């Protein structure tokens, strides 16, 4: 069955005018855009999205960043291995550790402002997709 995943072009990459380049890369790799929208998260909404990280020391800073400007969530689909495929295109969380040719290597500023989010598994993907999109939009 074809997997779906959620990516978010984060506020740093939106500010850099990089939405188009990031989506073009996914399309070039054979992924299809199922749904997309621009959203300006409130602090509470950013906290809701990153609930799993609420105990982490960077939670406050991360949710400040994610609510500092508009971001661009996108649902992608591209076969049975969509989730690992997208994660590979993103590269490591910390751009200093990311391989050449990955989106984070190209666009991220630092470990927090790392340009693009990607779901880390099928269950997370389902939860994250429904955080931003209604069934009708998919
Ligand atoms: P991901 O799956 O690669 O996005 O990484 P995680 O799920 O571990 O972390 C979620 C997000 O929190 C990352 O994409 C970063 O934006 C941020 N983050 C992760 N680790 C750190 C850290 O050590 N410091 C800060 N400030 N932010 C971090």
Tab-separated table of C-alpha atoms and ligand atoms in Angstrom:
chain	number	residue	atom	x	y	z
A	1	UNK	CA	0.000	0.000	0.000
A	2	UNK	CA	1.212	3.468	-0.825
A	3	UNK	CA	2.388	5.366	2.257
A	4	UNK	CA	1.651	9.002	2.969
A	5	UNK	CA	3.724	11.337	5.077
A	6	UNK	CA	3.625	14.893	6.336
A	7	UNK	CA	6.409	17.311	5.675
A	8	UNK	CA	6.439	20.911	6.888
A	9	UNK	CA	8.457	23.614	5.240
A	10	UNK	CA	9.400	25.331	8.508
A	11	UNK	CA	9.293	29.116	9.080
A	12	UNK	CA	13.031	29.567	8.390
A	13	UNK	CA	12.714	28.025	4.911
A	14	UNK	CA	9.498	29.932	4.155
A	15	UNK	CA	11.375	33.161	5.020
A	16	UNK	CA	14.203	32.106	2.683
A	17	UNK	CA	11.650	31.815	-0.170
A	18	UNK	CA	12.504	28.139	-0.517
A	19	UNK	CA	9.028	26.478	-0.605
A	20	UNK	CA	9.194	26.043	-4.372
A	21	UNK	CA	12.710	24.589	-4.412
A	22	UNK	CA	11.859	22.161	-1.603
A	23	UNK	CA	8.658	20.936	-3.264
A	24	UNK	CA	10.446	20.676	-6.620
A	25	UNK	CA	13.029	18.373	-5.043
A	26	UNK	CA	10.346	16.010	-3.716
A	27	UNK	CA	8.586	15.999	-7.085
A	28	UNK	CA	11.865	15.274	-8.844
A	29	UNK	CA	12.333	12.256	-6.541
A	30	UNK	CA	8.960	10.874	-7.650
A	31	UNK	CA	6.796	11.968	-4.718
A	32	UNK	CA	3.323	13.340	-5.361
A	33	UNK	CA	1.781	16.307	-3.551
A	34	UNK	CA	-1.589	15.224	-2.115
A	35	UNK	CA	-2.434	18.372	-0.119
A	36	UNK	CA	-0.712	21.596	0.935
A	37	UNK	CA	-1.493	24.841	2.742
A	38	UNK	CA	0.130	27.848	4.350
A	39	UNK	CA	-0.487	28.110	8.101
A	40	UNK	CA	0.710	30.521	10.774
A	41	UNK	CA	0.761	28.400	13.939
A	42	UNK	CA	-0.001	29.934	17.313
A	43	UNK	CA	2.338	29.009	20.164
A	44	UNK	CA	-0.342	26.608	21.506
A	45	UNK	CA	-0.749	24.956	18.105
A	46	UNK	CA	3.023	24.508	17.783
A	47	UNK	CA	3.050	22.979	21.288
A	48	UNK	CA	0.235	20.634	20.246
A	49	UNK	CA	2.127	19.483	17.188
A	50	UNK	CA	5.331	18.808	19.157
A	51	UNK	CA	3.656	17.272	22.266
A	52	UNK	CA	6.001	14.241	22.159
A	53	UNK	CA	8.907	16.612	22.803
A	54	UNK	CA	7.302	18.505	25.718
A	55	UNK	CA	9.872	17.246	28.240
A	56	UNK	CA	12.860	18.104	26.039
A	57	UNK	CA	14.977	21.134	27.041
A	58	UNK	CA	14.475	22.744	23.619
A	59	UNK	CA	10.640	22.493	23.641
A	60	UNK	CA	10.090	26.191	24.446
A	61	UNK	CA	12.575	27.402	21.904
A	62	UNK	CA	11.344	24.975	19.208
A	63	UNK	CA	7.703	26.002	19.631
A	64	UNK	CA	8.681	29.718	19.644
A	65	UNK	CA	10.446	29.117	16.334
A	66	UNK	CA	7.566	27.124	14.825
A	67	UNK	CA	5.136	29.929	15.726
A	68	UNK	CA	7.470	32.741	14.584
A	69	UNK	CA	6.084	32.902	11.040
A	70	UNK	CA	4.091	30.959	8.497
A	71	UNK	CA	4.980	27.375	7.700
A	72	UNK	CA	3.851	25.156	4.836
A	73	UNK	CA	2.607	21.632	5.666
A	74	UNK	CA	2.374	19.228	2.734
A	75	UNK	CA	1.112	15.647	2.434
A	76	UNK	CA	3.324	13.553	0.157
A	77	UNK	CA	2.756	10.122	-1.346
A	78	UNK	CA	5.291	8.002	-3.192
A	79	UNK	CA	4.911	4.259	-2.902
A	80	UNK	CA	5.452	1.802	-0.057
A	81	UNK	CA	8.597	3.475	1.288
A	82	UNK	CA	7.464	7.097	1.267
A	83	UNK	CA	8.398	7.782	4.903
A	84	UNK	CA	12.042	6.533	4.833
A	85	UNK	CA	12.485	7.991	1.358
A	86	UNK	CA	11.434	11.455	2.535
A	87	UNK	CA	13.596	11.180	5.675
A	88	UNK	CA	16.605	10.332	3.498
A	89	UNK	CA	15.990	13.380	1.303
A	90	UNK	CA	15.786	15.560	4.460
A	91	UNK	CA	19.065	14.349	5.970
A	92	UNK	CA	20.101	14.374	9.626
A	93	UNK	CA	18.274	16.574	12.162
A	94	UNK	CA	21.466	18.589	12.680
A	95	UNK	CA	22.555	20.101	9.349
A	96	UNK	CA	26.183	19.864	10.510
A	97	UNK	CA	25.719	16.059	10.374
A	98	UNK	CA	23.604	16.036	7.190
A	99	UNK	CA	24.968	14.508	3.975
A	100	UNK	CA	25.669	16.575	0.872
A	101	UNK	CA	22.623	16.727	-1.372
A	102	UNK	CA	20.076	16.605	1.464
A	103	UNK	CA	17.538	19.378	1.959
A	104	UNK	CA	18.726	20.152	5.476
A	105	UNK	CA	22.317	20.424	4.297
A	106	UNK	CA	21.128	22.872	1.643
A	107	UNK	CA	18.586	24.958	3.570
A	108	UNK	CA	18.911	24.491	7.356
A	109	UNK	CA	20.457	27.099	9.609
A	110	UNK	CA	21.049	24.923	12.698
A	111	UNK	CA	19.703	21.880	14.572
A	112	UNK	CA	16.501	23.729	15.509
A	113	UNK	CA	15.958	25.845	12.397
A	114	UNK	CA	16.383	22.878	10.128
A	115	UNK	CA	14.134	23.922	7.237
A	116	UNK	CA	11.908	20.859	6.849
A	117	UNK	CA	10.016	18.429	9.084
A	118	UNK	CA	9.209	14.859	8.029
A	119	UNK	CA	7.105	12.269	9.920
A	120	UNK	CA	9.189	9.476	11.449
A	121	UNK	CA	6.776	6.524	11.070
A	122	UNK	CA	3.350	5.469	9.768
A	123	UNK	CA	1.461	6.196	13.011
A	124	UNK	CA	3.097	9.573	13.496
A	125	UNK	CA	2.374	10.376	9.856
A	126	UNK	CA	-1.350	9.629	10.296
A	127	UNK	CA	-1.564	11.775	13.456
A	128	UNK	CA	0.431	14.616	11.926
A	129	UNK	CA	-1.522	14.630	8.653
A	130	UNK	CA	-4.802	14.890	10.576
A	131	UNK	CA	-3.372	17.772	12.640
A	132	UNK	CA	-3.358	19.933	9.500
A	133	UNK	CA	-5.766	18.398	6.964
A	134	UNK	CA	-9.374	17.217	7.021
A	135	UNK	CA	-10.406	14.060	5.181
A	136	UNK	CA	-12.087	16.135	2.480
A	137	UNK	CA	-8.817	17.877	1.631
A	138	UNK	CA	-7.004	14.584	1.039
B	1	LIG	P1	13.549	15.143	13.370
B	1	LIG	O1	12.691	13.903	13.388
B	1	LIG	O2	14.787	15.005	12.517
B	1	LIG	O3	12.763	16.393	13.033
B	1	LIG	O4	14.114	15.348	14.846
B	1	LIG	P2	13.433	15.212	16.302
B	1	LIG	O5	12.082	14.545	16.201
B	1	LIG	O6	14.442	14.609	17.205
B	1	LIG	O7	13.245	16.727	16.775
B	1	LIG	C1	12.169	17.509	16.315
B	1	LIG	C2	12.672	18.888	16.003
B	1	LIG	O8	13.147	19.505	17.199
B	1	LIG	C3	13.867	18.943	15.045
B	1	LIG	O9	13.506	18.846	13.693
B	1	LIG	C4	14.475	20.284	15.399
B	1	LIG	O10	13.741	21.360	14.819
B	1	LIG	C5	14.284	20.336	16.908
B	1	LIG	N1	15.440	19.811	17.646
B	1	LIG	C6	15.880	18.514	17.705
B	1	LIG	N2	16.959	18.389	18.492
B	1	LIG	C7	17.221	19.636	18.958
B	1	LIG	C8	18.222	20.164	19.848
B	1	LIG	O11	19.080	19.455	20.368
B	1	LIG	N3	18.152	21.508	20.103
B	1	LIG	C9	17.197	22.332	19.555
B	1	LIG	N4	17.215	23.638	19.862
B	1	LIG	N5	16.254	21.860	18.723
B	1	LIG	C10	16.257	20.534	18.418
